[in-house]
Tab-separated table of N, CA, C and O in Angstrom:
chain	number	residue	atom	x	y	z
A	1	LEU	N	27.142	89.404	-41.992
A	1	LEU	CA	25.632	89.357	-41.408
A	1	LEU	C	25.072	90.613	-42.486
A	1	LEU	O	25.301	90.918	-43.184
A	2	LYS	N	23.997	89.353	-42.818
A	2	LYS	CA	23.152	90.269	-44.174
A	2	LYS	C	21.655	90.564	-43.827
A	2	LYS	O	20.891	89.864	-43.028
A	3	LYS	N	21.142	91.681	-44.266
A	3	LYS	CA	19.713	91.724	-43.876
A	3	LYS	C	18.911	91.229	-45.126
A	3	LYS	O	19.456	92.120	-46.375
A	4	ARG	N	18.686	90.067	-45.195
A	4	ARG	CA	17.901	89.662	-46.351
A	4	ARG	C	16.324	90.482	-46.590
A	4	ARG	O	15.612	90.407	-45.604
A	5	ALA	N	16.451	90.905	-47.635
A	5	ALA	CA	15.160	91.504	-48.282
A	5	ALA	C	15.284	91.647	-49.763
A	5	ALA	O	16.265	91.803	-50.300
A	6	ALA	N	13.876	91.998	-49.827
A	6	ALA	CA	13.462	91.953	-51.648
A	6	ALA	C	14.166	93.422	-52.243
A	6	ALA	O	14.527	93.805	-53.254
A	7	ILE	N	13.787	94.408	-51.481
A	7	ILE	CA	13.960	95.692	-51.824
A	7	ILE	C	15.079	96.412	-50.579
A	7	ILE	O	15.292	95.942	-49.460
A	8	ASP	N	15.561	97.667	-50.958
A	8	ASP	CA	16.502	98.197	-50.171
A	8	ASP	C	15.772	98.359	-48.543
A	8	ASP	O	14.338	99.101	-49.019
A	9	ALA	N	16.347	98.152	-47.641
A	9	ALA	CA	15.452	98.194	-46.178
A	9	ALA	C	14.914	99.579	-45.905
A	9	ALA	O	13.945	99.671	-45.111
A	10	SER	N	15.641	100.403	-46.305
A	10	SER	CA	15.282	102.052	-45.904
A	10	SER	C	13.990	102.115	-46.589
A	10	SER	O	13.426	102.838	-45.994
A	11	ASN	N	13.615	101.399	-47.498
A	11	ASN	CA	12.350	101.788	-48.417
A	11	ASN	C	11.122	100.725	-48.199
A	11	ASN	O	10.354	100.518	-48.722
A	12	SER	N	11.449	99.731	-47.334
A	12	SER	CA	10.540	98.611	-47.174
A	12	SER	C	9.219	99.263	-46.273
A	12	SER	O	9.200	99.760	-45.413
A	13	SER	N	8.374	98.387	-46.854
A	13	SER	CA	7.021	98.731	-46.458
A	13	SER	C	6.406	97.869	-45.147
A	13	SER	O	7.184	96.937	-44.872
A	14	PRO	N	5.974	98.027	-44.481
A	14	PRO	CA	5.104	97.603	-43.206
A	14	PRO	C	4.584	95.890	-43.828
A	14	PRO	O	5.299	95.220	-42.488
A	15	GLN	N	4.850	95.373	-44.409
A	15	GLN	CA	4.383	94.104	-44.994
A	15	GLN	C	5.730	93.578	-45.248
A	15	GLN	O	5.732	92.145	-45.105
A	16	MET	N	6.636	94.125	-45.561
A	16	MET	CA	8.081	93.458	-45.724
A	16	MET	C	9.051	93.150	-44.493
A	16	MET	O	9.129	93.790	-43.643
A	17	MET	N	9.495	91.934	-44.758
A	17	MET	CA	9.942	91.576	-43.110
A	17	MET	C	11.375	91.321	-43.839
A	17	MET	O	11.977	90.977	-44.236
A	18	ILE	N	12.553	92.192	-42.858
A	18	ILE	CA	13.809	92.049	-43.109
A	18	ILE	C	14.539	90.521	-41.943
A	18	ILE	O	13.902	90.816	-40.825
A	19	ARG	N	14.773	89.950	-42.630
A	19	ARG	CA	15.467	88.381	-42.269
A	19	ARG	C	16.884	88.382	-41.776
A	19	ARG	O	17.794	88.104	-42.886
A	20	PRO	N	17.257	88.631	-40.902
A	20	PRO	CA	18.811	88.501	-40.344
A	20	PRO	C	19.248	87.625	-41.021
A	20	PRO	O	18.863	86.245	-40.250
A	21	TYR	N	20.674	87.397	-41.561
A	21	TYR	CA	21.199	85.858	-41.528
A	21	TYR	C	22.416	86.216	-41.469
A	21	TYR	O	23.262	86.748	-42.262
A	22	VAL	N	23.596	85.365	-40.821
A	22	VAL	CA	24.393	85.149	-40.608
A	22	VAL	C	25.285	84.120	-41.711
A	22	VAL	O	24.676	83.097	-42.190
A	23	SER	N	26.255	84.255	-42.441
A	23	SER	CA	26.640	83.782	-43.554
A	23	SER	C	28.160	83.454	-43.649
A	23	SER	O	28.838	84.913	-43.090
A	24	ASN	N	28.740	82.447	-43.795
A	24	ASN	CA	30.346	82.330	-44.089
A	24	ASN	C	31.209	82.702	-43.009
A	24	ASN	O	31.664	83.413	-43.142
A	25	LEU	N	30.715	82.397	-41.389
A	25	LEU	CA	31.592	82.461	-40.536
A	25	LEU	C	32.670	81.799	-40.174
A	25	LEU	O	31.974	80.276	-40.364
A	26	VAL	N	33.418	81.789	-40.342
A	26	VAL	CA	34.692	80.619	-40.560
A	26	VAL	C	35.819	81.387	-39.312
A	26	VAL	O	36.006	82.365	-39.730
A	27	VAL	N	36.145	80.329	-38.304
A	27	VAL	CA	37.434	81.031	-37.399
A	27	VAL	C	38.575	80.076	-37.795
A	27	VAL	O	38.674	78.684	-37.542
A	28	ASP	N	39.894	80.027	-38.300
A	28	ASP	CA	40.740	79.353	-38.556
A	28	ASP	C	40.825	78.858	-37.388
A	28	ASP	O	41.009	78.769	-36.454
A	29	ASN	N	41.292	77.406	-38.031
A	29	ASN	CA	41.721	76.236	-37.058
A	29	ASN	C	42.443	76.825	-35.745
A	29	ASN	O	42.328	76.293	-34.908
A	30	ARG	N	43.700	77.694	-35.840
A	30	ARG	CA	44.739	77.655	-35.168
A	30	ARG	C	44.018	78.764	-33.890
A	30	ARG	O	44.824	79.158	-33.113
A	31	MET	N	42.733	79.451	-34.112
A	31	MET	CA	42.613	80.318	-33.540
A	31	MET	C	40.884	79.779	-32.456
A	31	MET	O	40.688	80.725	-31.908
A	32	ARG	N	40.639	78.590	-32.771
A	32	ARG	CA	39.539	78.218	-32.369
A	32	ARG	C	39.862	77.669	-30.686
A	32	ARG	O	40.757	77.679	-30.000
A	33	ARG	N	38.377	77.739	-29.949
A	33	ARG	CA	38.812	77.455	-28.748
A	33	ARG	C	39.368	79.199	-27.700
A	33	ARG	O	39.786	78.645	-26.509
A	34	ARG	N	39.021	79.917	-28.225
A	34	ARG	CA	39.788	81.133	-28.009
A	34	ARG	C	38.887	82.278	-27.753
A	34	ARG	O	39.049	83.457	-27.336
A	35	GLY	N	37.517	81.876	-28.059
A	35	GLY	CA	36.376	82.900	-27.707
A	35	GLY	C	36.114	83.987	-29.297
A	35	GLY	O	35.427	85.092	-28.958
A	36	VAL	N	36.992	83.530	-29.699
A	36	VAL	CA	36.683	84.373	-31.608
A	36	VAL	C	35.495	84.095	-32.123
A	36	VAL	O	34.906	85.034	-32.263
A	37	GLY	N	35.030	83.023	-32.302
A	37	GLY	CA	33.308	82.625	-32.659
A	37	GLY	C	32.585	83.415	-31.891
A	37	GLY	O	31.704	83.939	-32.173
A	38	LYS	N	32.865	82.862	-30.761
A	38	LYS	CA	31.780	83.635	-29.362
A	38	LYS	C	31.643	85.022	-29.676
A	38	LYS	O	30.575	85.592	-29.632
A	39	SER	N	32.938	85.704	-29.841
A	39	SER	CA	32.877	87.151	-30.006
A	39	SER	C	32.273	87.518	-31.323
A	39	SER	O	31.575	88.762	-31.253
A	40	LEU	N	32.712	87.050	-32.443
A	40	LEU	CA	31.842	87.197	-33.704
A	40	LEU	C	30.712	87.419	-33.506
A	40	LEU	O	29.932	87.926	-34.093
A	41	MET	N	29.811	85.934	-33.368
A	41	MET	CA	28.622	85.920	-32.980
A	41	MET	C	27.712	86.924	-32.023
A	41	MET	O	26.727	87.192	-32.309
A	42	ALA	N	28.579	87.344	-30.675
A	42	ALA	CA	28.065	87.972	-29.883
A	42	ALA	C	27.750	89.454	-30.960
A	42	ALA	O	26.823	90.358	-30.491
A	43	ALA	N	28.535	89.882	-31.624
A	43	ALA	CA	28.684	91.030	-32.474
A	43	ALA	C	27.376	91.149	-33.707
A	43	ALA	O	26.927	92.305	-33.673
A	44	CYS	N	27.450	89.797	-34.033
A	44	CYS	CA	26.127	90.077	-34.886
A	44	CYS	C	24.796	89.963	-34.269
A	44	CYS	O	23.777	90.532	-34.802
A	45	GLU	N	24.886	89.504	-33.182
A	45	GLU	CA	23.534	89.620	-32.346
A	45	GLU	C	23.399	90.868	-32.112
A	45	GLU	O	22.039	91.398	-32.100
A	46	ALA	N	24.412	91.395	-31.597
A	46	ALA	CA	24.375	93.030	-30.761
A	46	ALA	C	23.840	93.962	-32.118
A	46	ALA	O	22.850	94.871	-31.916
A	47	GLU	N	24.248	93.485	-33.360
A	47	GLU	CA	23.934	94.282	-34.692
A	47	GLU	C	22.241	94.289	-34.773
A	47	GLU	O	21.864	95.014	-35.339
A	48	VAL	N	22.133	93.078	-35.009
A	48	VAL	CA	20.633	92.569	-35.202
A	48	VAL	C	19.861	93.194	-34.013
A	48	VAL	O	18.630	93.675	-34.665
A	49	ALA	N	20.149	93.344	-32.901
A	49	ALA	CA	19.089	93.915	-31.844
A	49	ALA	C	18.957	95.096	-32.133
A	49	ALA	O	18.050	95.564	-32.202
A	50	GLY	N	20.199	95.864	-32.574
A	50	GLY	CA	20.086	97.152	-32.957
A	50	GLY	C	19.185	97.328	-34.029
A	50	GLY	O	18.307	98.612	-34.266
A	51	TRP	N	18.844	96.718	-35.480
A	51	TRP	CA	18.403	96.472	-36.445
A	51	TRP	C	16.539	96.434	-35.685
A	51	TRP	O	15.996	97.106	-36.216
A	52	ILE	N	16.473	95.384	-34.894
A	52	ILE	CA	15.120	95.382	-34.511
A	52	ILE	C	14.779	96.534	-33.833
A	52	ILE	O	13.473	97.020	-34.018
A	53	SER	N	15.473	97.437	-32.819
A	53	SER	CA	15.278	98.088	-31.955
A	53	SER	C	14.726	99.713	-33.345
A	53	SER	O	13.768	100.363	-32.856
A	54	ASP	N	15.615	99.802	-33.782
A	54	ASP	CA	15.805	100.558	-35.099
A	54	ASP	C	14.299	100.739	-35.828
A	54	ASP	O	13.357	101.183	-35.977
A	55	ASP	N	13.887	99.413	-36.266
A	55	ASP	CA	12.987	99.441	-37.180
A	55	ASP	C	11.617	99.222	-36.037
A	55	ASP	O	10.627	99.457	-36.915
A	56	GLN	N	11.913	98.444	-34.860
A	56	GLN	CA	10.692	98.963	-34.219
A	56	GLN	C	10.017	100.721	-33.976
A	56	GLN	O	8.710	101.056	-34.085
A	57	ASN	N	11.049	101.474	-34.063
A	57	ASN	CA	10.812	102.579	-33.347
A	57	ASN	C	10.296	103.443	-35.053
A	57	ASN	O	9.869	104.393	-34.740
A	58	ASN	N	10.385	102.895	-36.046
A	58	ASN	CA	10.277	103.579	-37.329
A	58	ASN	C	8.924	102.711	-38.394
A	58	ASN	O	8.908	102.708	-39.150
A	59	ASN	N	8.546	101.740	-37.267
A	59	ASN	CA	7.642	101.227	-38.053
A	59	ASN	C	7.674	100.039	-38.752
A	59	ASN	O	6.831	100.322	-40.107
A	60	LYS	N	8.851	99.738	-39.221
A	60	LYS	CA	9.277	98.893	-40.156
A	60	LYS	C	9.354	97.304	-39.168
A	60	LYS	O	9.219	97.031	-38.141
A	61	ALA	N	9.205	96.444	-40.253
A	61	ALA	CA	9.586	94.682	-39.670
A	61	ALA	C	10.654	94.470	-39.904
A	61	ALA	O	11.019	93.827	-40.965
A	62	CYS	N	11.539	93.634	-38.899
A	62	CYS	CA	12.468	93.045	-38.618
A	62	CYS	C	12.141	91.720	-37.299
A	62	CYS	O	11.680	91.830	-36.797
A	63	ALA	N	12.378	90.685	-38.736
A	63	ALA	CA	12.396	89.571	-37.617
A	63	ALA	C	12.934	89.659	-36.576
A	63	ALA	O	14.232	89.824	-36.594
A	64	THR	N	12.353	88.988	-35.265
A	64	THR	CA	13.594	89.024	-33.933
A	64	THR	C	14.452	87.809	-34.249
A	64	THR	O	15.280	87.736	-33.045
A	65	ASN	N	14.164	87.140	-35.109
A	65	ASN	CA	15.463	85.981	-34.780
A	65	ASN	C	16.175	85.946	-36.143
A	65	ASN	O	15.934	86.647	-36.743
A	66	ILE	N	17.675	85.427	-35.650
A	66	ILE	CA	18.618	85.608	-36.674
A	66	ILE	C	18.985	84.113	-37.022
A	66	ILE	O	19.131	83.385	-36.179
A	67	CYS	N	19.041	83.629	-38.458
A	67	CYS	CA	19.344	82.797	-38.822
A	67	CYS	C	20.868	82.221	-39.466
A	67	CYS	O	21.496	83.045	-39.596
A	68	LEU	N	20.770	81.017	-39.657
A	68	LEU	CA	22.339	80.633	-40.378
A	68	LEU	C	21.861	79.200	-40.981
A	68	LEU	O	21.048	78.366	-40.716
A	69	GLU	N	22.958	78.813	-41.872
A	69	GLU	CA	23.024	77.633	-42.059
A	69	GLU	C	24.360	76.977	-41.754
A	69	GLU	O	25.284	77.687	-41.571
A	70	VAL	N	24.529	75.476	-41.253
A	70	VAL	CA	25.571	75.353	-41.052
A	70	VAL	C	25.498	73.443	-41.601
A	70	VAL	O	24.453	73.055	-42.011
A	71	THR	N	26.809	73.245	-42.175
A	71	THR	CA	26.883	71.757	-43.238
A	71	THR	C	26.220	70.401	-41.601
A	71	THR	O	26.650	70.698	-40.629
A	72	SER	N	25.264	70.007	-42.071
A	72	SER	CA	24.644	68.821	-41.496
A	72	SER	C	25.879	67.867	-40.810
A	72	SER	O	25.419	67.505	-39.749
A	73	THR	N	26.946	67.379	-41.315
A	73	THR	CA	27.900	66.767	-41.001
A	73	THR	C	29.033	67.484	-39.947
A	73	THR	O	29.705	66.789	-39.296
A	74	ASN	N	28.765	68.716	-39.808
A	74	ASN	CA	29.960	69.609	-38.817
A	74	ASN	C	29.519	69.222	-37.592
A	74	ASN	O	28.961	70.702	-36.916
A	75	ARG	N	29.883	68.496	-36.662
A	75	ARG	CA	29.545	68.615	-35.642
A	75	ARG	C	29.940	69.282	-34.706
A	75	ARG	O	29.310	70.255	-33.861
A	76	GLU	N	31.118	70.261	-34.640
A	76	GLU	CA	31.636	70.823	-34.360
A	76	GLU	C	31.136	72.111	-34.067
A	76	GLU	O	30.637	72.869	-33.018
A	77	ALA	N	30.594	72.719	-35.431
A	77	ALA	CA	30.066	73.715	-35.547
A	77	ALA	C	28.390	73.845	-34.920
A	77	ALA	O	27.874	74.914	-34.356
A	78	LEU	N	27.707	72.862	-35.225
A	78	LEU	CA	26.563	72.339	-34.532
A	78	LEU	C	26.785	72.462	-33.190
A	78	LEU	O	25.731	73.049	-32.589
A	79	GLY	N	27.556	71.907	-32.344
A	79	GLY	CA	27.573	72.216	-30.937
A	79	GLY	C	27.664	73.523	-30.404
A	79	GLY	O	27.327	74.129	-29.790
A	80	PHE	N	28.434	74.097	-31.481
A	80	PHE	CA	29.025	75.674	-31.165
A	80	PHE	C	27.517	76.718	-30.783
A	80	PHE	O	27.503	77.113	-29.990
A	81	TYR	N	27.071	76.659	-32.238
A	81	TYR	CA	25.867	76.904	-32.445
A	81	TYR	C	24.677	76.485	-31.298
A	81	TYR	O	23.745	77.254	-30.516
A	82	ARG	N	24.465	75.397	-30.852
A	82	ARG	CA	23.316	75.167	-30.145
A	82	ARG	C	23.786	75.603	-28.637
A	82	ARG	O	23.029	76.212	-27.894
A	83	ALA	N	25.168	75.257	-28.386
A	83	ALA	CA	25.649	75.933	-27.094
A	83	ALA	C	25.342	77.592	-27.045
A	83	ALA	O	25.139	78.347	-25.653
A	84	ALA	N	25.462	78.485	-28.185
A	84	ALA	CA	25.006	79.729	-28.387
A	84	ALA	C	23.221	79.884	-28.087
A	84	ALA	O	23.022	80.881	-28.146
A	85	GLY	N	22.919	79.077	-27.887
A	85	GLY	CA	20.906	78.878	-27.725
A	85	GLY	C	20.701	79.170	-29.406
A	85	GLY	O	19.652	79.357	-29.519
A	86	TYR	N	21.293	78.677	-30.698
A	86	TYR	CA	20.520	78.465	-31.673
A	86	TYR	C	19.696	77.188	-31.681
A	86	TYR	O	20.614	75.883	-31.090
A	87	VAL	N	18.685	76.931	-32.693
A	87	VAL	CA	18.066	75.345	-32.472
A	87	VAL	C	17.908	75.312	-34.012
A	87	VAL	O	17.967	76.021	-34.707
A	88	ILE	N	17.709	73.895	-34.261
A	88	ILE	CA	17.509	73.492	-35.511
A	88	ILE	C	15.842	74.425	-35.993
A	88	ILE	O	14.735	73.909	-35.213
A	89	ALA	N	15.691	75.209	-36.712
A	89	ALA	CA	14.478	75.867	-37.446
A	89	ALA	C	13.075	74.766	-37.270
A	89	ALA	O	13.651	73.621	-37.817
A	90	GLU	N	12.249	75.043	-37.320
A	90	GLU	CA	10.996	74.227	-37.472
A	90	GLU	C	11.002	73.581	-38.874
A	90	GLU	O	11.186	74.272	-39.915
A	91	GLY	N	10.553	72.181	-38.373
A	91	GLY	CA	10.915	71.327	-39.930
A	91	GLY	C	12.276	70.912	-40.094
A	91	GLY	O	12.131	69.940	-40.861
A	92	GLY	N	13.087	71.761	-39.478
A	92	GLY	CA	14.220	70.646	-39.607
A	92	GLY	C	15.073	70.926	-40.847
A	92	GLY	O	15.600	70.249	-41.431
A	93	GLY	N	14.774	71.802	-41.646
A	93	GLY	CA	15.008	72.257	-43.179
A	93	GLY	C	16.291	71.409	-43.386
A	93	GLY	O	17.317	72.226	-42.845
A	94	SER	N	16.755	70.867	-44.372
A	94	SER	CA	17.749	70.268	-44.922
A	94	SER	C	17.990	70.872	-46.693
A	94	SER	O	17.174	70.992	-47.184
A	95	THR	N	18.776	71.814	-46.901
A	95	THR	CA	19.015	72.286	-48.150
A	95	THR	C	20.524	71.763	-48.701
A	95	THR	O	21.578	71.533	-48.035
A	96	PRO	N	20.570	71.471	-50.150
A	96	PRO	CA	21.681	70.904	-50.788
A	96	PRO	C	22.580	72.206	-51.039
A	96	PRO	O	22.081	73.252	-51.033
A	97	GLY	N	24.141	71.794	-50.716
A	97	GLY	CA	24.822	73.091	-51.278
A	97	GLY	C	26.254	72.515	-51.575
A	97	GLY	O	26.416	71.431	-51.544
A	98	THR	N	27.049	73.123	-51.715
A	98	THR	CA	28.364	72.699	-51.809
A	98	THR	C	29.690	73.869	-51.155
A	98	THR	O	28.739	74.874	-50.774
A	99	GLU	N	30.613	73.447	-51.244
A	99	GLU	CA	31.490	73.788	-50.160
A	99	GLU	C	32.981	73.501	-50.759
A	99	GLU	O	33.351	72.373	-51.054
A	100	LEU	N	34.005	74.288	-50.026
A	100	LEU	CA	35.420	73.809	-50.506
A	100	LEU	C	35.921	72.927	-49.512
A	100	LEU	O	35.707	73.145	-48.446
A	101	LYS	N	36.468	71.830	-49.922
A	101	LYS	CA	37.453	71.204	-49.044
A	101	LYS	C	38.600	71.280	-49.586
A	101	LYS	O	39.114	70.903	-50.784
A	102	ARG	N	39.673	71.415	-48.274
A	102	ARG	CA	40.900	71.078	-48.687
A	102	ARG	C	41.392	69.518	-48.915
A	102	ARG	O	41.205	68.863	-48.266
A	103	GLU	N	42.330	69.607	-49.856
A	103	GLU	CA	43.090	68.551	-50.112
A	103	GLU	C	44.469	68.351	-50.652
A	103	GLU	O	44.559	69.068	-51.665
A	104	GLY	N	45.102	68.165	-49.750
A	104	GLY	CA	47.134	68.490	-49.900
A	104	GLY	C	46.743	70.119	-49.702
A	104	GLY	O	46.670	70.815	-48.835
A	105	ASP	N	47.814	70.480	-51.371
A	105	ASP	CA	47.765	71.690	-51.523
A	105	ASP	C	46.776	72.807	-51.719
A	105	ASP	O	46.861	73.917	-52.085
A	106	GLY	N	45.803	72.048	-52.332
A	106	GLY	CA	44.754	72.472	-53.085
A	106	GLY	C	43.091	72.270	-52.329
A	106	GLY	O	43.168	72.019	-51.197
A	107	PHE	N	42.110	72.772	-53.205
A	107	PHE	CA	40.701	72.422	-52.739
A	107	PHE	C	40.202	71.538	-53.865
A	107	PHE	O	40.329	72.033	-54.849
A	108	ARG	N	38.715	71.196	-53.568
A	108	ARG	CA	37.711	70.879	-54.437
A	108	ARG	C	36.365	71.202	-53.615
A	108	ARG	O	36.203	71.134	-52.626
A	109	MET	N	35.622	71.184	-55.132
A	109	MET	CA	34.004	71.599	-54.559
A	109	MET	C	33.429	70.479	-53.730
A	109	MET	O	33.704	69.077	-54.665
A	110	ILE	N	32.705	69.907	-52.868
A	110	ILE	CA	31.773	69.016	-52.505
A	110	ILE	C	30.503	69.378	-52.598
A	110	ILE	O	30.148	70.300	-51.990
A	111	ASP	N	29.602	68.428	-52.087
A	111	ASP	CA	28.274	68.267	-52.281
A	111	ASP	C	28.042	68.287	-50.756
A	111	ASP	O	28.598	67.382	-50.216
A	112	VAL	N	26.857	69.059	-50.110
A	112	VAL	CA	26.795	68.797	-48.518
A	112	VAL	C	25.330	69.142	-48.549
A	112	VAL	O	24.800	69.664	-49.498
A	113	GLN	N	24.642	68.608	-47.372
A	113	GLN	CA	23.930	69.363	-46.506
A	113	GLN	C	23.609	70.245	-45.702
A	113	GLN	O	24.583	69.882	-45.005
A	114	ARG	N	22.831	70.933	-45.625
A	114	ARG	CA	22.893	71.906	-44.516
A	114	ARG	C	21.703	72.209	-43.935
A	114	ARG	O	20.674	71.652	-44.276
A	115	CYS	N	21.482	72.405	-42.839
A	115	CYS	CA	20.477	72.809	-41.818
A	115	CYS	C	20.323	74.154	-41.423
A	115	CYS	O	21.440	74.808	-41.209
A	116	LEU	N	19.071	74.837	-41.473
A	116	LEU	CA	18.898	75.979	-41.238
A	116	LEU	C	18.592	75.864	-39.293
A	116	LEU	O	17.865	75.150	-38.896
A	117	MET	N	19.604	76.994	-38.692
A	117	MET	CA	19.414	77.176	-37.118
A	117	MET	C	18.775	78.688	-37.170
A	117	MET	O	19.249	79.270	-37.872
A	118	GLN	N	18.644	78.676	-35.953
A	118	GLN	CA	18.170	80.178	-35.800
A	118	GLN	C	17.932	80.628	-34.303
A	118	GLN	O	17.755	79.400	-33.475
A	119	LYS	N	17.666	81.669	-33.887
A	119	LYS	CA	18.019	82.349	-32.243
A	119	LYS	C	16.456	83.458	-32.407
A	119	LYS	O	17.058	84.445	-33.341
A	120	ASP	N	16.039	83.320	-30.931
A	120	ASP	CA	15.256	84.325	-31.340
A	120	ASP	C	15.659	84.941	-30.142
A	120	ASP	O	15.964	85.118	-29.019
A	121	LEU	N	16.062	86.435	-30.717
A	121	LEU	CA	16.795	87.525	-29.907
A	121	LEU	C	15.967	88.117	-28.953
A	121	LEU	O	16.259	88.584	-27.944
A	122	MET	N	14.778	87.944	-28.756
A	122	MET	CA	13.675	88.431	-28.145
A	122	MET	C	13.330	87.430	-26.921
A	122	MET	O	12.816	87.824	-25.636
A	123	GLN	N	13.845	86.388	-26.915
A	123	GLN	CA	13.370	85.192	-26.135
A	123	GLN	C	14.988	84.663	-25.276
A	123	GLN	O	14.761	84.199	-24.180
A	124	ILE	N	15.653	85.071	-25.817
A	124	ILE	CA	17.002	84.188	-25.469
A	124	ILE	C	18.065	85.341	-24.953
A	124	ILE	O	18.190	85.731	-25.813
A	125	SER	N	18.621	85.289	-24.002
A	125	SER	CA	19.612	86.464	-23.510
A	125	SER	C	20.869	86.509	-24.525
A	125	SER	O	21.332	84.712	-24.814
A	126	PRO	N	21.657	87.098	-24.941
A	126	PRO	CA	22.819	87.407	-25.943
A	126	PRO	C	23.585	86.368	-25.400
A	126	PRO	O	23.766	86.342	-24.114
A	127	LEU	N	24.819	86.041	-26.173
A	127	LEU	CA	26.095	85.245	-25.829
A	127	LEU	C	26.684	86.008	-24.468
A	127	LEU	O	26.807	87.091	-24.490
């Protein structure tokens, strides 16, 4: 989980918006469907909720939505995030990227398309 900001958040001006962003969340195949991913996302959302509360009390600006990118062809991940209340961001933004793909005993980089998803923590109850 990252606070995306151009400068140190503790020195941010009221015009600067902190944008919470989940990056590289992966659950080992052997641990899936056991609530691990749900617990990790709930912890991320609770952390961001704290940022929002702290920032509101300190007159700072923190976006109330949490964002992430997911590979457009990863149906399992898309379904997981949708079930958790995430939606494709307005405009359905798709961005090119690369990721590791397992091949036998090794890996190789492949080109992928990612879509931006978000969840507004002020409108949707936590996981």
